[in-house]
Amino acid sequence: MDPSSTGTMQRIQSEKSILDEPDSPLESAIQYRRKSTVTENSPKGTVVATVTASDAEQGSNSKITYSITNKVDDVRKVFNINKENGEVTLIGNTDFEDSRGFQLSLRASDVGGLTDSCKLIVDVLDLNDNKPEINIMSKSTVISEDAKLNTVVTMINVEDRDTGERGNVQCSVSDSVPFILKSSTNHFYTLVTDSDLDRERASEYNITVTCSDDGVPSLSSSVTLTLQISDVNDNAPVFERSSYEAYIVENNTPGLSIFTVKASDADWNQNARVSYILEDSSVNGVPVSSYVSVSADSGVIHAVRSLDYEQIKDFHFRVKAQDGGSPPLSSNVTVKIMIRDQNDNPPQVLYPVQTGGSLVAEMVPRSADVGYLVTKVVAVDVDSGQNAWLSYKLQKATDRALFEVGLQNGEIRTIRQVTDKDAVKQRLTVIVEDNGQPSRSEREREREREQPKVKVTLKMSLNQPSRGVNMIRIIW
């Protein structure tokens, strides 16, 4: 057999004389070996090698045919030899990872029945045709947010069936995650925590592990691990405001909702469940709980009693927000309740002082000039603001042309000269009214029969004083 191309088998011929007899040339040939190579995944029809044999015979006896004599099917399913020209070709797939080489037994036969044989060793050349295989050996799906650094989350094994540099693998994790991969032993990696975890910042991570080989071009595989971060009660409730102020109008109905305090907790589930508690304190020596209450679930603050501005104008207390963790965490806030005045108090007349049904007398000289100050009605209102602004009005008078009342100051003055024709007795009724809405006056008090009405009665009587000055007597 002679080589006709690279990878063909050499001819080895005996030294016996060549005669035109069937038993001459092939019978004297000896066996030999030859190597060839083929790249894995080569297409069908690829020529692997060509073998040739020569026969010293002449005529029809020199016709040679070629065959594969392997008994194993894996060879016959992969290779074929052209019986006429000895060309060995692929008829199946070659995969380096399945079989790195084949040994073909080849036979050359002439018509006379003489044969020769040889071995063809075909080495399969590796290509970078396998991605790294990532195997999850163990993994956690949940990790506590207070896990220490280097806590193991997952163990993986990575294999690449290719050889050489093509089988060398490098692994990494996705950016911006608090985890790193550490190589523990050959082909084994551990995924561990690399920084502190905070469920309130990120409650779940999708961690992508990518493994790439050193082949050209490089092949890679990836797997995504989903990791839940479990909650730890590490956040206290936080109120929406640093302090609260609220207003309530006096004379409220007991049980009235004043306003709501609100706190939130960044933790989860039971650790984030907030309850509200009224902290113990006192207002003017009285427990604050007798003034207000706080709903444990909603934080709604209710008035326990009817409040009176004239008794208390404002008060402070503290509300605690506590979560349901173990141990519980809490925070508190100061609440200031300011009571708004209601026009619920009528004016109080301080002068003239009336006791029972007695009248108070004032004297006016008949010689009094225009603008003479007869007297002054003095009143106060315990309400505040405009509810305490008082005005004085002359409601009734025997002679409206003789007296007037100052609207703001309550001064009663003459508006003309007193004459002998004026009645000796004069009666005046002065109304004291505040500026609230609705206003409260002395006459309203009389209607309600809570307090007596103040009536200024002026009785003018001509008398003869010791000095001979005529006087008008004014009686309240």
Short mmCIF file of C-alpha atoms in Angstrom, two decimals:
data_model
loop_
_atom_site.label_atom_id
_atom_site.label_comp_id
_atom_site.label_asym_id
_atom_site.label_seq_id
_atom_site.Cartn_x
_atom_site.Cartn_y
_atom_site.Cartn_z
CA MET A 1 0.00 0.00 0.00
CA ASP A 2 1.31 3.46 -0.95
CA PRO A 3 0.31 6.86 0.40
CA SER A 4 -1.53 9.07 -2.00
CA SER A 5 -2.03 12.00 0.42
CA THR A 6 -1.24 13.07 3.97
CA GLY A 7 -2.51 10.48 6.34
CA THR A 8 -2.46 7.56 3.85
CA MET A 9 -0.77 4.28 4.55
CA GLN A 10 2.62 3.39 3.27
CA ARG A 11 3.11 0.36 1.12
CA ILE A 12 5.26 -2.40 2.50
CA GLN A 13 6.14 -4.99 -0.07
CA SER A 14 7.90 -8.33 0.30
CA GLU A 15 11.01 -9.19 -1.56
CA LYS A 16 9.47 -12.27 -3.14
CA SER A 17 9.63 -12.30 -6.91
CA ILE A 18 6.53 -10.97 -8.56
CA LEU A 19 4.73 -13.57 -10.65
CA ASP A 20 1.38 -13.48 -12.35
CA GLU A 21 -0.15 -15.86 -9.87
CA PRO A 22 -3.01 -15.21 -7.48
CA ASP A 23 -0.94 -16.11 -4.44
CA SER A 24 2.07 -13.93 -5.17
CA PRO A 25 1.87 -10.23 -4.02
CA LEU A 26 -0.80 -9.77 -1.29
CA GLU A 27 0.06 -12.97 0.33
CA SER A 28 3.56 -11.70 1.05
CA ALA A 29 2.51 -8.25 2.37
CA ILE A 30 2.93 -7.53 6.14
CA GLN A 31 0.71 -5.49 8.49
CA TYR A 32 1.49 -1.91 9.48
CA ARG A 33 -0.11 1.13 11.18
CA ARG A 34 -0.81 4.72 10.13
CA LYS A 35 -2.23 7.79 11.93
CA SER A 36 -4.60 10.49 10.78
CA THR A 37 -6.57 13.28 12.43
CA VAL A 38 -10.02 14.78 12.09
CA THR A 39 -11.53 17.80 13.80
CA GLU A 40 -14.61 17.05 15.89
CA ASN A 41 -17.94 18.08 14.45
CA SER A 42 -16.55 17.89 10.91
CA PRO A 43 -19.30 17.58 8.31
CA LYS A 44 -20.25 14.27 6.81
CA GLY A 45 -18.28 13.46 3.68
CA THR A 46 -15.02 14.85 5.07
CA VAL A 47 -12.06 12.79 3.74
CA VAL A 48 -10.07 11.43 6.68
CA ALA A 49 -7.42 9.48 4.78
CA THR A 50 -6.80 7.59 1.54
CA VAL A 51 -5.16 4.18 1.49
CA THR A 52 -3.76 2.43 -1.55
CA ALA A 53 -2.44 -1.07 -2.18
CA SER A 54 -0.51 -2.41 -5.15
CA ASP A 55 -0.56 -5.88 -6.60
CA ALA A 56 2.28 -7.32 -8.62
CA GLU A 57 -0.16 -9.52 -10.45
CA GLN A 58 -1.28 -8.64 -13.91
CA GLY A 59 -4.65 -8.72 -15.50
CA SER A 60 -7.86 -9.35 -13.61
CA ASN A 61 -6.05 -10.63 -10.57
CA SER A 62 -4.63 -7.17 -9.87
CA LYS A 63 -8.03 -5.56 -9.15
CA ILE A 64 -8.07 -4.52 -5.45
CA THR A 65 -11.03 -3.67 -3.27
CA TYR A 66 -11.00 -2.02 0.19
CA SER A 67 -13.14 -2.65 3.25
CA ILE A 68 -13.45 -1.93 6.99
CA THR A 69 -13.37 -5.07 9.06
CA ASN A 70 -14.11 -3.65 12.53
CA LYS A 71 -16.75 -5.59 14.36
CA VAL A 72 -17.68 -2.63 16.62
CA ASP A 73 -20.60 -0.59 15.36
CA ASP A 74 -19.27 2.78 16.54
CA VAL A 75 -16.55 2.66 13.89
CA ARG A 76 -18.73 1.47 11.04
CA LYS A 77 -21.36 4.14 11.90
CA VAL A 78 -18.79 6.93 11.73
CA PHE A 79 -16.45 5.94 8.88
CA ASN A 80 -16.77 4.52 5.40
CA ILE A 81 -14.15 3.47 2.90
CA ASN A 82 -14.57 3.65 -0.84
CA LYS A 83 -14.01 0.06 -1.97
CA GLU A 84 -12.62 1.22 -5.30
CA ASN A 85 -10.11 3.94 -4.34
CA GLY A 86 -9.55 3.43 -0.57
CA GLU A 87 -10.80 6.90 0.42
CA VAL A 88 -11.90 6.97 4.07
CA THR A 89 -14.70 9.49 4.77
CA LEU A 90 -17.03 10.49 7.59
CA ILE A 91 -20.57 9.24 7.58
CA GLY A 92 -21.34 10.06 11.21
CA ASN A 93 -20.57 12.63 13.88
CA THR A 94 -17.27 12.89 15.71
CA ASP A 95 -17.32 14.30 19.21
CA PHE A 96 -14.07 14.65 21.10
CA GLU A 97 -15.91 14.48 24.42
CA ASP A 98 -17.47 11.12 23.46
CA SER A 99 -14.48 9.54 21.77
CA ARG A 100 -11.02 11.01 21.39
CA GLY A 101 -9.90 8.56 18.71
CA PHE A 102 -10.77 5.58 16.54
CA GLN A 103 -8.82 2.54 15.34
CA LEU A 104 -9.97 1.35 11.95
CA SER A 105 -9.09 -2.13 10.69
CA LEU A 106 -8.72 -1.92 6.92
CA ARG A 107 -8.40 -4.75 4.42
CA ALA A 108 -7.28 -4.82 0.81
CA SER A 109 -8.38 -7.83 -1.24
CA ASP A 110 -7.65 -8.91 -4.81
CA VAL A 111 -9.80 -10.98 -7.08
CA GLY A 112 -7.80 -14.07 -6.34
CA GLY A 113 -8.78 -13.88 -2.70
CA LEU A 114 -5.44 -12.70 -1.37
CA THR A 115 -5.63 -9.93 1.31
CA ASP A 116 -3.54 -7.52 3.22
CA SER A 117 -4.60 -5.39 6.24
CA CYS A 118 -3.54 -2.39 8.24
CA LYS A 119 -4.62 -0.26 11.17
CA LEU A 120 -5.66 3.38 10.70
CA ILE A 121 -5.55 5.41 13.94
CA VAL A 122 -7.78 8.49 13.66
CA ASP A 123 -7.31 11.06 16.43
CA VAL A 124 -10.23 13.46 16.99
CA LEU A 125 -9.12 17.07 17.53
CA ASP A 126 -10.95 19.06 20.21
CA LEU A 127 -12.87 22.23 19.44
CA ASN A 128 -14.31 24.74 21.95
CA ASP A 129 -17.82 23.49 21.43
CA ASN A 130 -18.95 22.98 25.01
CA LYS A 131 -20.23 25.65 27.33
CA PRO A 132 -19.35 25.43 31.00
CA GLU A 133 -21.92 23.41 32.93
CA ILE A 134 -23.08 25.01 36.19
CA ASN A 135 -24.42 22.62 38.81
CA ILE A 136 -26.11 23.92 41.97
CA MET A 137 -24.88 21.72 44.79
CA SER A 138 -26.75 23.48 47.62
CA LYS A 139 -28.51 26.79 47.98
CA SER A 140 -30.52 28.95 50.34
CA THR A 141 -33.58 30.79 49.10
CA VAL A 142 -33.91 32.98 52.20
CA ILE A 143 -31.28 34.74 54.29
CA SER A 144 -31.72 37.00 57.29
CA GLU A 145 -30.87 40.65 56.88
CA ASP A 146 -28.59 40.45 59.93
CA ALA A 147 -26.46 37.68 58.37
CA LYS A 148 -22.76 38.09 59.06
CA LEU A 149 -20.15 38.70 56.38
CA ASN A 150 -19.02 35.61 54.43
CA THR A 151 -22.23 33.75 55.17
CA VAL A 152 -22.52 30.95 52.57
CA VAL A 153 -25.57 31.26 50.38
CA THR A 154 -24.94 28.75 47.57
CA MET A 155 -22.38 26.16 46.52
CA ILE A 156 -21.88 25.44 42.83
CA ASN A 157 -19.79 23.07 40.75
CA VAL A 158 -18.63 24.08 37.25
CA GLU A 159 -17.36 21.71 34.57
CA ASP A 160 -16.28 22.20 30.96
CA ARG A 161 -15.89 19.06 28.86
CA ASP A 162 -13.41 20.70 26.51
CA THR A 163 -9.65 20.29 27.08
CA GLY A 164 -6.74 22.63 27.56
CA GLU A 165 -7.45 26.31 27.77
CA ARG A 166 -10.86 25.61 26.33
CA GLY A 167 -11.70 23.82 29.57
CA ASN A 168 -10.42 26.55 31.89
CA VAL A 169 -13.37 28.39 33.44
CA GLN A 170 -13.70 31.78 35.17
CA CYS A 171 -16.87 32.64 37.14
CA SER A 172 -18.29 35.95 38.33
CA VAL A 173 -21.50 37.40 39.75
CA SER A 174 -23.61 40.32 38.57
CA ASP A 175 -22.58 43.80 39.59
CA SER A 176 -24.13 45.83 42.41
CA VAL A 177 -25.04 42.91 44.64
CA PRO A 178 -23.62 42.37 48.13
CA PHE A 179 -22.33 38.90 47.25
CA ILE A 180 -19.11 37.46 45.83
CA LEU A 181 -17.95 34.10 44.51
CA LYS A 182 -15.11 32.34 46.24
CA SER A 183 -13.27 29.37 44.75
CA SER A 184 -13.13 26.65 47.40
CA THR A 185 -11.63 23.66 45.58
CA ASN A 186 -11.09 22.70 41.97
CA HIS A 187 -14.27 23.46 40.01
CA PHE A 188 -16.20 24.35 43.19
CA TYR A 189 -17.34 27.84 44.19
CA THR A 190 -19.23 29.30 47.15
CA LEU A 191 -21.46 32.36 46.95
CA VAL A 192 -21.07 34.38 50.17
CA THR A 193 -22.22 37.72 51.56
CA ASP A 194 -19.77 40.53 50.93
CA SER A 195 -21.43 43.40 52.82
CA ASP A 196 -24.26 44.11 55.22
CA LEU A 197 -27.79 43.31 54.10
CA ASP A 198 -30.79 45.57 54.66
CA ARG A 199 -34.24 44.23 53.80
CA GLU A 200 -35.65 47.76 53.88
CA ARG A 201 -33.25 48.73 51.08
CA ALA A 202 -33.60 45.52 49.05
CA SER A 203 -35.92 42.68 50.00
CA GLU A 204 -34.90 40.39 47.14
CA TYR A 205 -31.86 39.81 44.96
CA ASN A 206 -31.63 38.13 41.57
CA ILE A 207 -28.00 37.05 41.47
CA THR A 208 -26.66 36.03 38.08
CA VAL A 209 -23.63 33.73 38.10
CA THR A 210 -21.77 33.69 34.78
CA CYS A 211 -19.02 31.19 33.92
CA SER A 212 -16.87 31.62 30.79
CA ASP A 213 -14.14 29.39 29.36
CA ASP A 214 -10.83 30.50 27.83
CA GLY A 215 -11.58 29.18 24.37
CA VAL A 216 -11.60 31.35 21.25
CA PRO A 217 -14.27 32.41 20.90
CA SER A 218 -15.14 32.07 24.56
CA LEU A 219 -18.30 30.20 25.51
CA SER A 220 -20.27 30.99 28.66
CA SER A 221 -23.21 29.84 30.73
CA SER A 222 -25.17 31.63 33.42
CA VAL A 223 -27.69 30.85 36.12
CA THR A 224 -29.84 33.27 38.11
CA LEU A 225 -30.41 32.68 41.80
CA THR A 226 -33.32 34.39 43.56
CA LEU A 227 -32.64 35.18 47.21
CA GLN A 228 -35.22 36.58 49.64
CA ILE A 229 -34.04 38.74 52.55
CA SER A 230 -35.97 37.97 55.73
CA ASP A 231 -36.85 40.77 58.13
CA VAL A 232 -35.32 41.55 61.50
CA ASN A 233 -36.96 44.03 63.84
CA ASP A 234 -34.28 46.68 63.43
CA ASN A 235 -36.43 49.74 62.76
CA ALA A 236 -38.48 51.65 65.32
CA PRO A 237 -41.74 53.31 64.25
CA VAL A 238 -41.31 56.85 62.94
CA PHE A 239 -43.99 59.51 63.29
CA GLU A 240 -44.87 61.58 60.26
CA ARG A 241 -44.11 64.76 62.22
CA SER A 242 -41.61 65.64 64.93
CA SER A 243 -44.45 67.14 66.98
CA TYR A 244 -48.18 67.70 66.61
CA GLU A 245 -50.50 70.59 67.32
CA ALA A 246 -54.25 70.36 67.16
CA TYR A 247 -57.20 72.60 67.98
CA ILE A 248 -60.52 71.83 69.55
CA VAL A 249 -63.40 74.20 70.21
CA GLU A 250 -64.49 74.27 73.82
CA ASN A 251 -67.77 72.76 74.93
CA ASN A 252 -67.08 69.77 72.70
CA THR A 253 -69.04 66.55 72.99
CA PRO A 254 -67.16 63.89 75.01
CA GLY A 255 -65.72 61.26 72.68
CA LEU A 256 -65.17 63.76 69.86
CA SER A 257 -62.31 62.83 67.51
CA ILE A 258 -59.72 65.60 67.66
CA PHE A 259 -57.12 64.42 65.13
CA THR A 260 -54.87 61.46 64.28
CA VAL A 261 -51.20 60.77 64.89
CA LYS A 262 -49.55 58.48 62.36
CA ALA A 263 -46.36 56.45 62.54
CA SER A 264 -44.90 53.96 60.08
CA ASP A 265 -42.38 51.16 60.49
CA ALA A 266 -40.00 50.19 57.70
CA ASP A 267 -39.91 46.57 58.85
CA TRP A 268 -42.28 43.89 57.58
CA ASN A 269 -45.29 41.99 58.82
CA GLN A 270 -45.54 41.72 62.61
CA ASN A 271 -42.39 43.80 63.04
CA ALA A 272 -44.13 46.67 61.22
CA ARG A 273 -47.45 46.50 63.11
CA VAL A 274 -47.75 49.76 65.08
CA SER A 275 -49.77 50.32 68.25
CA TYR A 276 -50.34 53.70 69.90
CA ILE A 277 -50.13 54.27 73.64
CA LEU A 278 -50.92 57.39 75.69
CA GLU A 279 -48.00 57.93 78.04
CA ASP A 280 -48.77 58.75 81.65
CA SER A 281 -48.68 62.43 82.59
CA SER A 282 -50.88 64.99 84.31
CA VAL A 283 -52.56 68.26 83.41
CA ASN A 284 -53.05 70.65 86.31
CA GLY A 285 -52.66 67.71 88.67
CA VAL A 286 -55.23 65.60 86.80
CA PRO A 287 -54.21 62.50 84.77
CA VAL A 288 -54.07 63.33 81.10
CA SER A 289 -56.15 60.20 80.44
CA SER A 290 -59.14 62.09 81.90
CA TYR A 291 -58.79 64.62 79.07
CA VAL A 292 -57.91 62.54 76.02
CA SER A 293 -57.58 58.93 74.85
CA VAL A 294 -55.66 57.36 71.95
CA SER A 295 -56.94 54.52 69.78
CA ALA A 296 -54.30 51.77 69.93
CA ASP A 297 -54.87 50.66 66.34
CA SER A 298 -55.54 53.90 64.46
CA GLY A 299 -53.83 56.62 66.51
CA VAL A 300 -57.04 58.66 66.63
CA ILE A 301 -57.08 61.01 69.62
CA HIS A 302 -60.46 61.53 71.26
CA ALA A 303 -61.59 64.05 73.85
CA VAL A 304 -62.71 62.23 76.98
CA ARG A 305 -64.50 65.23 78.49
CA SER A 306 -66.01 68.53 77.43
CA LEU A 307 -63.26 71.13 77.58
CA ASP A 308 -63.63 74.69 78.86
CA TYR A 309 -61.38 77.40 77.48
CA GLU A 310 -61.88 79.52 80.57
CA GLN A 311 -60.45 76.70 82.69
CA ILE A 312 -57.63 75.43 80.48
CA LYS A 313 -56.36 76.95 77.28
CA ASP A 314 -53.87 74.26 76.18
CA PHE A 315 -52.05 71.18 77.43
CA HIS A 316 -49.35 68.76 76.34
CA PHE A 317 -48.96 65.00 76.40
CA ARG A 318 -46.88 62.29 74.70
CA VAL A 319 -47.98 59.41 72.50
CA LYS A 320 -45.82 56.32 72.08
CA ALA A 321 -45.78 54.25 68.87
CA GLN A 322 -44.66 50.66 69.49
CA ASP A 323 -44.14 47.89 66.93
CA GLY A 324 -45.01 44.21 67.29
CA GLY A 325 -41.46 42.89 67.12
CA SER A 326 -39.69 40.89 69.79
CA PRO A 327 -38.36 42.77 71.58
CA PRO A 328 -40.58 45.68 70.53
CA LEU A 329 -39.12 49.00 69.41
CA SER A 330 -40.83 52.32 70.02
CA SER A 331 -40.66 56.08 69.61
CA ASN A 332 -42.73 58.92 70.99
CA VAL A 333 -43.98 62.34 69.99
CA THR A 334 -45.26 65.40 71.81
CA VAL A 335 -48.82 66.50 71.15
CA LYS A 336 -50.14 69.96 72.03
CA ILE A 337 -53.87 70.50 72.21
CA MET A 338 -55.02 74.10 72.00
CA ILE A 339 -58.59 74.90 73.00
CA ARG A 340 -60.38 77.50 70.96
CA ASP A 341 -62.68 79.89 72.69
CA GLN A 342 -66.38 79.75 72.05
CA ASN A 343 -68.65 82.66 72.79
CA ASP A 344 -70.25 80.88 75.69
CA ASN A 345 -69.96 83.58 78.37
CA PRO A 346 -72.05 86.78 78.45
CA PRO A 347 -70.55 90.02 79.69
CA GLN A 348 -70.35 90.53 83.44
CA VAL A 349 -71.25 94.03 84.76
CA LEU A 350 -68.84 95.18 87.45
CA TYR A 351 -70.37 98.64 87.95
CA PRO A 352 -72.89 99.65 88.96
CA VAL A 353 -72.99 96.87 91.52
CA GLN A 354 -76.47 95.52 91.96
CA THR A 355 -77.51 93.50 94.96
CA GLY A 356 -80.92 91.92 94.84
CA GLY A 357 -83.48 94.35 93.44
CA SER A 358 -82.00 97.53 94.98
CA LEU A 359 -81.18 100.49 92.78
CA VAL A 360 -78.09 102.61 92.78
CA ALA A 361 -78.62 106.38 92.64
CA GLU A 362 -76.58 108.90 90.75
CA MET A 363 -77.06 112.71 90.99
CA VAL A 364 -76.89 115.02 88.01
CA PRO A 365 -76.83 118.80 88.56
CA ARG A 366 -79.36 120.71 86.52
CA SER A 367 -76.58 122.99 85.51
CA ALA A 368 -74.69 120.15 83.80
CA ASP A 369 -73.27 121.16 80.46
CA VAL A 370 -73.38 119.21 77.24
CA GLY A 371 -71.10 116.15 77.55
CA TYR A 372 -71.33 115.96 81.31
CA LEU A 373 -70.21 112.52 82.53
CA VAL A 374 -73.10 111.12 84.50
CA THR A 375 -71.56 107.70 85.21
CA LYS A 376 -69.81 104.77 83.51
CA VAL A 377 -70.96 101.21 83.03
CA VAL A 378 -68.03 98.84 83.59
CA ALA A 379 -68.26 95.24 82.30
CA VAL A 380 -65.92 92.38 81.44
CA ASP A 381 -66.20 89.15 79.41
CA VAL A 382 -64.18 86.08 80.41
CA ASP A 383 -64.09 84.90 76.79
CA SER A 384 -61.15 85.90 74.60
CA GLY A 385 -60.50 87.74 71.40
CA GLN A 386 -63.44 89.30 69.72
CA ASN A 387 -65.69 87.27 71.97
CA ALA A 388 -64.57 89.61 74.76
CA TRP A 389 -64.86 92.87 72.86
CA LEU A 390 -67.75 94.72 74.49
CA SER A 391 -70.09 97.37 73.17
CA TYR A 392 -72.64 99.47 75.10
CA LYS A 393 -75.97 100.51 73.70
CA LEU A 394 -78.79 102.60 75.07
CA GLN A 395 -81.80 100.41 74.65
CA LYS A 396 -84.45 102.47 76.41
CA ALA A 397 -84.56 105.99 77.76
CA THR A 398 -87.22 108.34 79.15
CA ASP A 399 -85.68 111.02 76.99
CA ARG A 400 -83.31 109.77 74.31
CA ALA A 401 -82.43 113.37 73.49
CA LEU A 402 -80.86 113.90 76.91
CA PHE A 403 -78.37 111.03 77.34
CA GLU A 404 -76.07 108.86 75.26
CA VAL A 405 -73.84 105.89 75.99
CA GLY A 406 -70.31 105.53 74.64
CA LEU A 407 -70.27 102.52 72.35
CA GLN A 408 -66.81 101.33 73.40
CA ASN A 409 -66.34 102.75 76.90
CA GLY A 410 -69.84 102.65 78.47
CA GLU A 411 -69.74 106.28 79.54
CA ILE A 412 -73.15 107.90 79.99
CA ARG A 413 -73.06 111.59 79.13
CA THR A 414 -75.53 114.39 78.52
CA ILE A 415 -76.00 115.40 74.95
CA ARG A 416 -77.72 118.70 75.71
CA GLN A 417 -78.21 121.14 78.53
CA VAL A 418 -80.46 119.94 81.36
CA THR A 419 -83.49 122.23 81.78
CA ASP A 420 -86.31 122.67 84.23
CA LYS A 421 -88.63 121.13 81.71
CA ASP A 422 -86.85 117.77 81.89
CA ALA A 423 -88.62 115.09 83.87
CA VAL A 424 -87.32 114.65 87.35
CA LYS A 425 -87.11 110.88 86.95
CA GLN A 426 -85.25 109.39 84.03
CA ARG A 427 -84.97 105.68 83.31
CA LEU A 428 -82.24 104.27 81.08
CA THR A 429 -81.69 100.69 80.02
CA VAL A 430 -78.15 99.94 78.82
CA ILE A 431 -77.34 96.74 76.94
CA VAL A 432 -73.78 95.34 77.22
CA GLU A 433 -73.00 93.07 74.26
CA ASP A 434 -69.90 91.20 73.18
CA ASN A 435 -68.60 90.87 69.63
CA GLY A 436 -68.76 87.06 69.37
CA GLN A 437 -70.70 85.08 66.83
CA PRO A 438 -73.39 84.83 67.96
CA SER A 439 -73.09 87.69 70.40
CA ARG A 440 -74.08 87.24 74.04
CA SER A 441 -75.73 90.09 75.86
CA GLU A 442 -77.24 90.80 79.23
CA ARG A 443 -80.73 90.55 77.73
CA GLU A 444 -79.87 87.09 76.35
CA ARG A 445 -78.86 86.02 79.79
CA GLU A 446 -82.23 87.21 81.06
CA ARG A 447 -84.00 85.16 78.40
CA GLU A 448 -82.01 82.12 79.42
CA ARG A 449 -82.73 82.98 83.05
CA GLU A 450 -79.22 82.13 83.98
CA GLN A 451 -78.19 85.52 85.34
CA PRO A 452 -80.15 88.77 85.93
CA LYS A 453 -80.29 91.53 83.34
CA VAL A 454 -78.54 94.80 84.23
CA LYS A 455 -80.94 97.71 83.87
CA VAL A 456 -79.69 101.21 84.45
CA THR A 457 -82.61 103.27 85.77
CA LEU A 458 -82.11 107.00 86.04
CA LYS A 459 -84.55 108.74 88.39
CA MET A 460 -84.22 112.48 88.18
CA SER A 461 -85.79 114.32 91.07
CA LEU A 462 -85.43 118.02 91.74
CA ASN A 463 -84.16 118.58 95.23
CA GLN A 464 -82.64 121.42 97.09
CA PRO A 465 -79.12 120.67 98.22
CA SER A 466 -77.59 122.65 101.03
CA ARG A 467 -75.65 124.84 98.68
CA GLY A 468 -78.74 125.65 96.63
CA VAL A 469 -77.71 123.66 93.57
CA ASN A 470 -80.54 121.90 91.80
CA MET A 471 -79.72 118.18 91.20
CA ILE A 472 -81.28 115.42 89.20
CA ARG A 473 -81.11 112.10 91.01
CA ILE A 474 -80.21 109.15 88.81
CA ILE A 475 -81.07 105.78 90.22
CA TRP A 476 -79.66 102.57 88.78
#
